[in-house]
């Protein structure tokens, strides 16, 4: 599904690359978590395999072809940045924009939609269904800029879901979401995984053992490990011992692991 060969990416040629010598393949059907410290290159990796950035060196394929040609098959929820949301756009329009990539994205009809911004009844129904899945259908008439961070996050994920993508790519989707909503969201993801591949950048390492098949570790270099291999040693190495970056698995507090508050839960909790 995704193939990177000898890929390096420099934002600035005078500085160290954001990613260096990355050679990975991710097969279709995979549910993988992309982990690593802030600034490690997770978002850069995602943008490379979606063709939003061109590699400085090396080659990138998505579904066996140039990402620009195939990314309509992907639903993507970008990391919430400090974007200025003051421009007036309502929630429904944000989600409908995700329908540009709906399957059959190369038919003349969808090209028409793309050019003229017209949406069908089906587009609207699918958009509302996606909002409903994220529990925010009631917000569809609101201005996107008036929403809370958590609500925006859900709307952006609904937008990614609206095209019924073969691959769902989520960049830190639970950053503004409270733990109980995150839990519900993860169970939604495991349902969605029955029909789609999922790649999710996340600091929530608790989710690793529960859901994902493999872990993509990104810290300028990239290594993929099956979940069964992923352990505390790797986390320490990956996060350069700065484990405060990692939100601990909430199950630790349930089981009374007092050390977990300031230390990554590296004692088997998510090794099983
Ligand atoms: P992550 O998503 O893991 O936090 P990023 O991929 O956002 O990491 O960033 C990787 C590195 O590239 C960081 O050093 C970051 O400062 C740098 N970087 C990211 N985006 C830009 C940009 N638009 N211009 C210059 N440097 C950038
Ligand atoms: Mg990022």
PDB file of C-alpha atoms and ligand atoms in Angstrom:
ATOM      1  CA  UNK A   1       0.000   0.000   0.000  1.00  0.00           C
ATOM      2  CA  UNK A   2       2.830   2.371   0.921  1.00  0.00           C
ATOM      3  CA  UNK A   3       6.386   2.065  -0.274  1.00  0.00           C
ATOM      4  CA  UNK A   4       9.239   4.449   0.498  1.00  0.00           C
ATOM      5  CA  UNK A   5      12.685   3.758  -0.929  1.00  0.00           C
ATOM      6  CA  UNK A   6      15.796   5.567   0.306  1.00  0.00           C
ATOM      7  CA  UNK A   7      13.740   8.645   1.113  1.00  0.00           C
ATOM      8  CA  UNK A   8      15.245  11.731   2.703  1.00  0.00           C
ATOM      9  CA  UNK A   9      13.413  14.985   3.239  1.00  0.00           C
ATOM     10  CA  UNK A  10      14.991  18.372   3.957  1.00  0.00           C
ATOM     11  CA  UNK A  11      12.865  21.403   4.788  1.00  0.00           C
ATOM     12  CA  UNK A  12      16.094  23.351   4.739  1.00  0.00           C
ATOM     13  CA  UNK A  13      19.143  22.048   2.868  1.00  0.00           C
ATOM     14  CA  UNK A  14      21.449  23.830   5.302  1.00  0.00           C
ATOM     15  CA  UNK A  15      20.066  21.895   8.232  1.00  0.00           C
ATOM     16  CA  UNK A  16      19.658  18.266   9.257  1.00  0.00           C
ATOM     17  CA  UNK A  17      16.983  16.394   7.304  1.00  0.00           C
ATOM     18  CA  UNK A  18      13.575  15.853   8.897  1.00  0.00           C
ATOM     19  CA  UNK A  19      13.741  12.266   7.608  1.00  0.00           C
ATOM     20  CA  UNK A  20      16.808  10.375   6.453  1.00  0.00           C
ATOM     21  CA  UNK A  21      17.249   7.174   4.426  1.00  0.00           C
ATOM     22  CA  UNK A  22      13.764   5.856   4.980  1.00  0.00           C
ATOM     23  CA  UNK A  23      12.967   2.534   3.333  1.00  0.00           C
ATOM     24  CA  UNK A  24       9.693   0.989   4.452  1.00  0.00           C
ATOM     25  CA  UNK A  25       6.719  -0.894   3.089  1.00  0.00           C
ATOM     26  CA  UNK A  26       3.309  -0.999   4.716  1.00  0.00           C
ATOM     27  CA  UNK A  27       0.948  -3.662   3.348  1.00  0.00           C
ATOM     28  CA  UNK A  28      -2.720  -3.197   2.611  1.00  0.00           C
ATOM     29  CA  UNK A  29      -5.058  -3.987   5.480  1.00  0.00           C
ATOM     30  CA  UNK A  30      -2.627  -2.830   8.127  1.00  0.00           C
ATOM     31  CA  UNK A  31      -3.562  -0.874  11.226  1.00  0.00           C
ATOM     32  CA  UNK A  32      -0.340   0.858  12.208  1.00  0.00           C
ATOM     33  CA  UNK A  33       0.486   3.422  14.834  1.00  0.00           C
ATOM     34  CA  UNK A  34       3.104   6.056  14.005  1.00  0.00           C
ATOM     35  CA  UNK A  35       4.973   6.984  17.173  1.00  0.00           C
ATOM     36  CA  UNK A  36       7.971   9.121  18.072  1.00  0.00           C
ATOM     37  CA  UNK A  37       8.920  12.352  19.840  1.00  0.00           C
ATOM     38  CA  UNK A  38       7.617  15.770  18.843  1.00  0.00           C
ATOM     39  CA  UNK A  39       9.606  16.946  15.850  1.00  0.00           C
ATOM     40  CA  UNK A  40      10.624  13.356  15.076  1.00  0.00           C
ATOM     41  CA  UNK A  41       9.103  13.517  11.586  1.00  0.00           C
ATOM     42  CA  UNK A  42       5.713  11.779  11.912  1.00  0.00           C
ATOM     43  CA  UNK A  43       3.732  14.469  10.095  1.00  0.00           C
ATOM     44  CA  UNK A  44       6.471  14.795   7.473  1.00  0.00           C
ATOM     45  CA  UNK A  45       6.312  11.052   6.804  1.00  0.00           C
ATOM     46  CA  UNK A  46       2.536  11.249   6.380  1.00  0.00           C
ATOM     47  CA  UNK A  47       2.771  14.214   4.003  1.00  0.00           C
ATOM     48  CA  UNK A  48       5.371  12.371   1.940  1.00  0.00           C
ATOM     49  CA  UNK A  49       3.292   9.272   1.381  1.00  0.00           C
ATOM     50  CA  UNK A  50       0.238  11.408   0.562  1.00  0.00           C
ATOM     51  CA  UNK A  51       2.288  13.359  -1.987  1.00  0.00           C
ATOM     52  CA  UNK A  52       1.744  16.640  -0.109  1.00  0.00           C
ATOM     53  CA  UNK A  53       5.538  16.888   0.043  1.00  0.00           C
ATOM     54  CA  UNK A  54       7.944  15.639  -2.629  1.00  0.00           C
ATOM     55  CA  UNK A  55      10.953  13.728  -1.287  1.00  0.00           C
ATOM     56  CA  UNK A  56      14.311  15.489  -1.576  1.00  0.00           C
ATOM     57  CA  UNK A  57      15.772  12.079  -2.390  1.00  0.00           C
ATOM     58  CA  UNK A  58      14.299   8.667  -3.020  1.00  0.00           C
ATOM     59  CA  UNK A  59      10.916   7.468  -4.216  1.00  0.00           C
ATOM     60  CA  UNK A  60       7.446   7.162  -2.730  1.00  0.00           C
ATOM     61  CA  UNK A  61       4.543   5.036  -3.902  1.00  0.00           C
ATOM     62  CA  UNK A  62       0.992   4.912  -2.646  1.00  0.00           C
ATOM     63  CA  UNK A  63      -1.148   2.047  -3.947  1.00  0.00           C
ATOM     64  CA  UNK A  64       1.656   1.278  -6.387  1.00  0.00           C
ATOM     65  CA  UNK A  65       1.619   4.670  -8.062  1.00  0.00           C
ATOM     66  CA  UNK A  66       2.525   8.316  -7.566  1.00  0.00           C
ATOM     67  CA  UNK A  67       0.729   9.522  -4.411  1.00  0.00           C
ATOM     68  CA  UNK A  68      -0.733  12.495  -6.270  1.00  0.00           C
ATOM     69  CA  UNK A  69      -2.649  10.097  -8.505  1.00  0.00           C
ATOM     70  CA  UNK A  70      -3.845   7.736  -5.811  1.00  0.00           C
ATOM     71  CA  UNK A  71      -4.444   9.845  -2.742  1.00  0.00           C
ATOM     72  CA  UNK A  72      -8.120  10.274  -3.582  1.00  0.00           C
ATOM     73  CA  UNK A  73      -8.400   6.764  -2.118  1.00  0.00           C
ATOM     74  CA  UNK A  74      -7.244   8.090   1.256  1.00  0.00           C
ATOM     75  CA  UNK A  75      -9.162   9.888   3.978  1.00  0.00           C
ATOM     76  CA  UNK A  76      -6.791  12.221   5.810  1.00  0.00           C
ATOM     77  CA  UNK A  77      -7.285  14.147   9.019  1.00  0.00           C
ATOM     78  CA  UNK A  78      -4.303  16.493   9.405  1.00  0.00           C
ATOM     79  CA  UNK A  79      -2.774  17.344  12.734  1.00  0.00           C
ATOM     80  CA  UNK A  80      -4.614  20.316  14.159  1.00  0.00           C
ATOM     81  CA  UNK A  81      -2.261  23.184  13.747  1.00  0.00           C
ATOM     82  CA  UNK A  82      -2.550  26.760  14.762  1.00  0.00           C
ATOM     83  CA  UNK A  83      -4.671  27.419  11.710  1.00  0.00           C
ATOM     84  CA  UNK A  84      -6.690  30.587  11.599  1.00  0.00           C
ATOM     85  CA  UNK A  85     -10.283  29.402  11.582  1.00  0.00           C
ATOM     86  CA  UNK A  86     -11.799  32.856  11.313  1.00  0.00           C
ATOM     87  CA  UNK A  87     -12.851  32.419   7.698  1.00  0.00           C
ATOM     88  CA  UNK A  88     -16.538  31.560   7.539  1.00  0.00           C
ATOM     89  CA  UNK A  89     -17.140  27.933   6.668  1.00  0.00           C
ATOM     90  CA  UNK A  90     -19.741  25.728   8.220  1.00  0.00           C
ATOM     91  CA  UNK A  91     -19.274  22.225   9.522  1.00  0.00           C
ATOM     92  CA  UNK A  92     -21.249  20.576   6.728  1.00  0.00           C
ATOM     93  CA  UNK A  93     -19.030  22.216   4.092  1.00  0.00           C
ATOM     94  CA  UNK A  94     -15.889  21.071   5.864  1.00  0.00           C
ATOM     95  CA  UNK A  95     -17.142  17.479   5.803  1.00  0.00           C
ATOM     96  CA  UNK A  96     -18.524  17.656   2.255  1.00  0.00           C
ATOM     97  CA  UNK A  97     -15.068  18.708   1.088  1.00  0.00           C
ATOM     98  CA  UNK A  98     -13.987  15.199   2.124  1.00  0.00           C
ATOM     99  CA  UNK A  99     -16.402  13.825  -0.498  1.00  0.00           C
ATOM    100  CA  UNK A 100     -14.201  15.161  -3.289  1.00  0.00           C
ATOM    101  CA  UNK A 101     -12.230  11.984  -2.866  1.00  0.00           C
ATOM    102  CA  UNK A 102     -15.225   9.646  -2.774  1.00  0.00           C
ATOM    103  CA  UNK A 103     -14.806   6.323  -4.573  1.00  0.00           C
ATOM    104  CA  UNK A 104     -15.199   6.635  -8.302  1.00  0.00           C
ATOM    105  CA  UNK A 105     -13.214   9.828  -7.889  1.00  0.00           C
ATOM    106  CA  UNK A 106     -12.270   9.766 -11.547  1.00  0.00           C
ATOM    107  CA  UNK A 107     -15.753   9.755 -13.061  1.00  0.00           C
ATOM    108  CA  UNK A 108     -16.837  12.838 -15.019  1.00  0.00           C
ATOM    109  CA  UNK A 109     -19.544  13.424 -12.446  1.00  0.00           C
ATOM    110  CA  UNK A 110     -17.124  13.615  -9.585  1.00  0.00           C
ATOM    111  CA  UNK A 111     -14.856  15.771 -11.699  1.00  0.00           C
ATOM    112  CA  UNK A 112     -17.824  18.086 -12.134  1.00  0.00           C
ATOM    113  CA  UNK A 113     -18.294  18.144  -8.393  1.00  0.00           C
ATOM    114  CA  UNK A 114     -14.647  18.900  -7.962  1.00  0.00           C
ATOM    115  CA  UNK A 115     -14.780  21.801 -10.378  1.00  0.00           C
ATOM    116  CA  UNK A 116     -18.097  23.293  -9.429  1.00  0.00           C
ATOM    117  CA  UNK A 117     -18.413  22.297  -5.802  1.00  0.00           C
ATOM    118  CA  UNK A 118     -21.786  20.622  -6.346  1.00  0.00           C
ATOM    119  CA  UNK A 119     -22.733  17.777  -4.116  1.00  0.00           C
ATOM    120  CA  UNK A 120     -25.330  15.090  -4.567  1.00  0.00           C
ATOM    121  CA  UNK A 121     -27.944  13.928  -2.116  1.00  0.00           C
ATOM    122  CA  UNK A 122     -25.767  10.885  -1.500  1.00  0.00           C
ATOM    123  CA  UNK A 123     -22.807  13.139  -0.671  1.00  0.00           C
ATOM    124  CA  UNK A 124     -24.918  14.924   1.922  1.00  0.00           C
ATOM    125  CA  UNK A 125     -26.212  11.710   3.429  1.00  0.00           C
ATOM    126  CA  UNK A 126     -22.715  10.256   3.688  1.00  0.00           C
ATOM    127  CA  UNK A 127     -21.410  13.479   5.233  1.00  0.00           C
ATOM    128  CA  UNK A 128     -24.136  13.436   7.873  1.00  0.00           C
ATOM    129  CA  UNK A 129     -23.520   9.729   8.547  1.00  0.00           C
ATOM    130  CA  UNK A 130     -19.816  10.479   9.091  1.00  0.00           C
ATOM    131  CA  UNK A 131     -20.647  13.355  11.467  1.00  0.00           C
ATOM    132  CA  UNK A 132     -23.028  11.040  13.259  1.00  0.00           C
ATOM    133  CA  UNK A 133     -20.308   8.402  13.678  1.00  0.00           C
ATOM    134  CA  UNK A 134     -18.203  11.046  15.392  1.00  0.00           C
ATOM    135  CA  UNK A 135     -21.138  12.145  17.549  1.00  0.00           C
ATOM    136  CA  UNK A 136     -21.315  15.666  16.128  1.00  0.00           C
ATOM    137  CA  UNK A 137     -24.162  15.560  13.555  1.00  0.00           C
ATOM    138  CA  UNK A 138     -26.009  18.182  15.614  1.00  0.00           C
ATOM    139  CA  UNK A 139     -23.222  20.675  14.881  1.00  0.00           C
ATOM    140  CA  UNK A 140     -23.606  20.503  11.104  1.00  0.00           C
ATOM    141  CA  UNK A 141     -25.109  23.980  10.700  1.00  0.00           C
ATOM    142  CA  UNK A 142     -22.529  25.679  12.929  1.00  0.00           C
ATOM    143  CA  UNK A 143     -19.573  27.715  11.866  1.00  0.00           C
ATOM    144  CA  UNK A 144     -16.397  25.636  12.073  1.00  0.00           C
ATOM    145  CA  UNK A 145     -14.566  28.540  13.705  1.00  0.00           C
ATOM    146  CA  UNK A 146     -16.978  28.599  16.648  1.00  0.00           C
ATOM    147  CA  UNK A 147     -16.313  25.007  17.684  1.00  0.00           C
ATOM    148  CA  UNK A 148     -14.101  23.866  20.552  1.00  0.00           C
ATOM    149  CA  UNK A 149     -10.816  22.119  19.738  1.00  0.00           C
ATOM    150  CA  UNK A 150     -12.305  18.708  20.495  1.00  0.00           C
ATOM    151  CA  UNK A 151     -15.332  19.347  18.281  1.00  0.00           C
ATOM    152  CA  UNK A 152     -13.145  20.508  15.397  1.00  0.00           C
ATOM    153  CA  UNK A 153     -11.077  17.395  15.747  1.00  0.00           C
ATOM    154  CA  UNK A 154     -14.172  15.219  15.410  1.00  0.00           C
ATOM    155  CA  UNK A 155     -15.376  17.184  12.400  1.00  0.00           C
ATOM    156  CA  UNK A 156     -11.999  16.770  10.680  1.00  0.00           C
ATOM    157  CA  UNK A 157     -12.107  13.034  11.325  1.00  0.00           C
ATOM    158  CA  UNK A 158     -15.677  12.910   9.980  1.00  0.00           C
ATOM    159  CA  UNK A 159     -14.369  14.654   6.875  1.00  0.00           C
ATOM    160  CA  UNK A 160     -11.727  11.938   6.475  1.00  0.00           C
ATOM    161  CA  UNK A 161     -14.399   9.242   6.905  1.00  0.00           C
ATOM    162  CA  UNK A 162     -16.887  10.835   4.520  1.00  0.00           C
ATOM    163  CA  UNK A 163     -15.296   9.421   1.373  1.00  0.00           C
ATOM    164  CA  UNK A 164     -15.402   5.804   2.650  1.00  0.00           C
ATOM    165  CA  UNK A 165     -11.648   5.627   2.120  1.00  0.00           C
ATOM    166  CA  UNK A 166      -9.600   2.473   1.615  1.00  0.00           C
ATOM    167  CA  UNK A 167      -6.964   4.014   3.833  1.00  0.00           C
ATOM    168  CA  UNK A 168      -7.610   6.303   6.752  1.00  0.00           C
ATOM    169  CA  UNK A 169      -4.694   8.492   7.853  1.00  0.00           C
ATOM    170  CA  UNK A 170      -5.025  10.319  11.150  1.00  0.00           C
ATOM    171  CA  UNK A 171      -2.350  12.665  12.453  1.00  0.00           C
ATOM    172  CA  UNK A 172      -2.615  12.830  16.255  1.00  0.00           C
ATOM    173  CA  UNK A 173      -6.408  12.543  16.217  1.00  0.00           C
ATOM    174  CA  UNK A 174      -6.967  12.431  19.973  1.00  0.00           C
ATOM    175  CA  UNK A 175      -4.899  15.465  20.982  1.00  0.00           C
ATOM    176  CA  UNK A 176      -7.899  17.569  21.924  1.00  0.00           C
ATOM    177  CA  UNK A 177     -10.165  14.765  22.960  1.00  0.00           C
ATOM    178  CA  UNK A 178     -10.828  13.752  26.553  1.00  0.00           C
ATOM    179  CA  UNK A 179      -9.817  10.193  27.577  1.00  0.00           C
ATOM    180  CA  UNK A 180     -13.328   8.710  27.597  1.00  0.00           C
ATOM    181  CA  UNK A 181     -14.065  10.076  24.118  1.00  0.00           C
ATOM    182  CA  UNK A 182     -10.675   8.802  22.964  1.00  0.00           C
ATOM    183  CA  UNK A 183     -11.643   5.349  24.180  1.00  0.00           C
ATOM    184  CA  UNK A 184     -14.871   5.457  22.147  1.00  0.00           C
ATOM    185  CA  UNK A 185     -12.964   6.746  19.170  1.00  0.00           C
ATOM    186  CA  UNK A 186     -10.517   3.841  19.333  1.00  0.00           C
ATOM    187  CA  UNK A 187     -13.344   1.352  19.393  1.00  0.00           C
ATOM    188  CA  UNK A 188     -14.811   3.099  16.336  1.00  0.00           C
ATOM    189  CA  UNK A 189     -11.404   2.706  14.678  1.00  0.00           C
ATOM    190  CA  UNK A 190     -11.342  -1.001  15.322  1.00  0.00           C
ATOM    191  CA  UNK A 191     -14.768  -1.251  13.619  1.00  0.00           C
ATOM    192  CA  UNK A 192     -13.537   0.813  10.675  1.00  0.00           C
ATOM    193  CA  UNK A 193     -10.479  -1.379  10.383  1.00  0.00           C
ATOM    194  CA  UNK A 194     -12.693  -4.191   9.117  1.00  0.00           C
ATOM    195  CA  UNK A 195     -13.051  -2.289   5.834  1.00  0.00           C
ATOM    196  CA  UNK A 196     -10.074   0.042   5.716  1.00  0.00           C
ATOM    197  CA  UNK A 197      -6.390   0.217   6.454  1.00  0.00           C
ATOM    198  CA  UNK A 198      -5.544   2.736   9.162  1.00  0.00           C
ATOM    199  CA  UNK A 199      -2.407   4.715   9.909  1.00  0.00           C
ATOM    200  CA  UNK A 200      -2.472   6.881  12.976  1.00  0.00           C
ATOM    201  CA  UNK A 201       0.193   9.128  14.445  1.00  0.00           C
ATOM    202  CA  UNK A 202      -0.282   9.114  18.176  1.00  0.00           C
ATOM    203  CA  UNK A 203       1.425   9.653  21.490  1.00  0.00           C
ATOM    204  CA  UNK A 204      -1.146   7.463  23.119  1.00  0.00           C
ATOM    205  CA  UNK A 205       0.978   4.349  23.395  1.00  0.00           C
ATOM    206  CA  UNK A 206      -1.739   2.586  25.358  1.00  0.00           C
ATOM    207  CA  UNK A 207      -3.560   2.094  22.103  1.00  0.00           C
ATOM    208  CA  UNK A 208      -0.656   0.192  20.618  1.00  0.00           C
ATOM    209  CA  UNK A 209      -1.164  -3.191  22.214  1.00  0.00           C
ATOM    210  CA  UNK A 210      -4.929  -2.986  22.141  1.00  0.00           C
ATOM    211  CA  UNK A 211      -5.495  -2.232  18.503  1.00  0.00           C
ATOM    212  CA  UNK A 212      -2.657  -2.021  16.086  1.00  0.00           C
ATOM    213  CA  UNK A 213      -0.762  -4.612  14.063  1.00  0.00           C
ATOM    214  CA  UNK A 214       2.476  -2.698  13.811  1.00  0.00           C
ATOM    215  CA  UNK A 215       4.303   0.310  15.163  1.00  0.00           C
ATOM    216  CA  UNK A 216       6.110   2.757  12.902  1.00  0.00           C
ATOM    217  CA  UNK A 217       8.823   4.389  15.014  1.00  0.00           C
ATOM    218  CA  UNK A 218       9.878   7.782  13.658  1.00  0.00           C
ATOM    219  CA  UNK A 219      12.813   9.778  14.905  1.00  0.00           C
ATOM    220  CA  UNK A 220      14.491  11.071  11.746  1.00  0.00           C
ATOM    221  CA  UNK A 221      14.979   7.401  10.899  1.00  0.00           C
ATOM    222  CA  UNK A 222      12.032   5.067  10.570  1.00  0.00           C
ATOM    223  CA  UNK A 223      11.702   1.475  11.760  1.00  0.00           C
ATOM    224  CA  UNK A 224       8.624  -0.694  11.708  1.00  0.00           C
ATOM    225  CA  UNK A 225       8.004  -3.283  14.392  1.00  0.00           C
ATOM    226  CA  UNK A 226       5.169  -5.736  14.816  1.00  0.00           C
ATOM    227  CA  UNK A 227       3.254  -4.790  17.958  1.00  0.00           C
ATOM    228  CA  UNK A 228       4.438  -7.963  19.700  1.00  0.00           C
ATOM    229  CA  UNK A 229       8.051  -6.749  19.445  1.00  0.00           C
ATOM    230  CA  UNK A 230       7.380  -3.219  20.659  1.00  0.00           C
ATOM    231  CA  UNK A 231       8.520  -2.755  24.236  1.00  0.00           C
ATOM    232  CA  UNK A 232       9.627  -0.244  26.827  1.00  0.00           C
ATOM    233  CA  UNK A 233      13.240  -0.420  25.699  1.00  0.00           C
ATOM    234  CA  UNK A 234      12.241   0.803  22.240  1.00  0.00           C
ATOM    235  CA  UNK A 235      10.141   3.580  23.700  1.00  0.00           C
ATOM    236  CA  UNK A 236      13.019   4.811  25.804  1.00  0.00           C
ATOM    237  CA  UNK A 237      15.341   4.762  22.826  1.00  0.00           C
ATOM    238  CA  UNK A 238      12.824   6.418  20.535  1.00  0.00           C
ATOM    239  CA  UNK A 239      11.831   9.171  22.928  1.00  0.00           C
ATOM    240  CA  UNK A 240      15.422   9.767  24.026  1.00  0.00           C
ATOM    241  CA  UNK A 241      14.377   8.991  27.596  1.00  0.00           C
ATOM    242  CA  UNK A 242      12.201  12.097  27.611  1.00  0.00           C
ATOM    243  CA  UNK A 243       9.280   9.973  28.569  1.00  0.00           C
ATOM    244  CA  UNK A 244       7.278  12.857  29.957  1.00  0.00           C
ATOM    245  CA  UNK A 245       6.174  13.409  26.400  1.00  0.00           C
ATOM    246  CA  UNK A 246       4.224  10.210  26.552  1.00  0.00           C
ATOM    247  CA  UNK A 247       0.817  10.188  28.087  1.00  0.00           C
ATOM    248  CA  UNK A 248       0.619   7.030  30.099  1.00  0.00           C
ATOM    249  CA  UNK A 249      -1.895   4.337  29.560  1.00  0.00           C
ATOM    250  CA  UNK A 250      -4.938   5.098  31.660  1.00  0.00           C
ATOM    251  CA  UNK A 251      -5.115   1.448  32.634  1.00  0.00           C
ATOM    252  CA  UNK A 252      -2.021   2.023  34.734  1.00  0.00           C
ATOM    253  CA  UNK A 253      -3.906   4.232  37.123  1.00  0.00           C
ATOM    254  CA  UNK A 254      -6.626   1.616  37.327  1.00  0.00           C
ATOM    255  CA  UNK A 255      -4.105  -1.036  38.234  1.00  0.00           C
ATOM    256  CA  UNK A 256      -2.271   1.234  40.628  1.00  0.00           C
ATOM    257  CA  UNK A 257       1.036   1.588  38.831  1.00  0.00           C
ATOM    258  CA  UNK A 258       2.112   4.698  40.647  1.00  0.00           C
ATOM    259  CA  UNK A 259       5.398   4.994  38.768  1.00  0.00           C
ATOM    260  CA  UNK A 260       3.557   5.442  35.500  1.00  0.00           C
ATOM    261  CA  UNK A 261       2.719   9.066  36.128  1.00  0.00           C
ATOM    262  CA  UNK A 262       6.221  10.130  35.239  1.00  0.00           C
ATOM    263  CA  UNK A 263       7.548   7.074  33.524  1.00  0.00           C
ATOM    264  CA  UNK A 264       6.418   5.263  30.444  1.00  0.00           C
ATOM    265  CA  UNK A 265       4.543   2.185  31.372  1.00  0.00           C
ATOM    266  CA  UNK A 266       7.193  -0.250  30.270  1.00  0.00           C
ATOM    267  CA  UNK A 267       6.366  -3.206  32.440  1.00  0.00           C
ATOM    268  CA  UNK A 268       4.278  -5.405  30.248  1.00  0.00           C
ATOM    269  CA  UNK A 269       1.071  -3.395  30.278  1.00  0.00           C
ATOM    270  CA  UNK A 270       1.085  -3.022  26.561  1.00  0.00           C
ATOM    271  CA  UNK A 271       3.413  -5.795  25.686  1.00  0.00           C
ATOM    272  CA  UNK A 272       0.813  -8.535  25.738  1.00  0.00           C
TER     273      UNK A 272
HETATM  274  P1  LIG B   1       6.273  15.385  14.253  1.00  0.00           P
HETATM  275  O1  LIG B   1       5.026  15.317  13.447  1.00  0.00           O
HETATM  276  O2  LIG B   1       6.859  14.046  14.590  1.00  0.00           O
HETATM  277  O3  LIG B   1       6.129  16.232  15.479  1.00  0.00           O
HETATM  278  P2  LIG B   1       7.261  16.966  12.025  1.00  0.00           P
HETATM  279  O4  LIG B   1       7.216  16.059  10.858  1.00  0.00           O
HETATM  280  O5  LIG B   1       6.184  17.962  12.177  1.00  0.00           O
HETATM  281  O6  LIG B   1       7.412  16.089  13.361  1.00  0.00           O
HETATM  282  O7  LIG B   1       8.642  17.751  12.014  1.00  0.00           O
HETATM  283  C1  LIG B   1       9.890  17.129  11.766  1.00  0.00           C
HETATM  284  C2  LIG B   1      10.990  18.195  11.753  1.00  0.00           C
HETATM  285  O8  LIG B   1      10.790  19.051  10.638  1.00  0.00           O
HETATM  286  C3  LIG B   1      10.997  19.094  12.981  1.00  0.00           C
HETATM  287  O9  LIG B   1      12.334  19.408  13.265  1.00  0.00           O
HETATM  288  C4  LIG B   1      10.242  20.315  12.522  1.00  0.00           C
HETATM  289  O10 LIG B   1      10.675  21.461  13.223  1.00  0.00           O
HETATM  290  C5  LIG B   1      10.629  20.404  11.064  1.00  0.00           C
HETATM  291  N1  LIG B   1       9.545  21.005  10.256  1.00  0.00           N
HETATM  292  C6  LIG B   1       8.278  20.573  10.168  1.00  0.00           C
HETATM  293  N2  LIG B   1       7.539  21.335   9.321  1.00  0.00           N
HETATM  294  C7  LIG B   1       8.390  22.291   8.861  1.00  0.00           C
HETATM  295  C8  LIG B   1       8.249  23.366   7.954  1.00  0.00           C
HETATM  296  N3  LIG B   1       7.087  23.632   7.333  1.00  0.00           N
HETATM  297  N4  LIG B   1       9.343  24.139   7.718  1.00  0.00           N
HETATM  298  C9  LIG B   1      10.534  23.888   8.323  1.00  0.00           C
HETATM  299  N5  LIG B   1      10.727  22.866   9.188  1.00  0.00           N
HETATM  300  C10 LIG B   1       9.688  22.080   9.458  1.00  0.00           C
HETATM  301 MG1  LIG B   2       3.168  15.997  13.809  1.00  0.00          MG
END
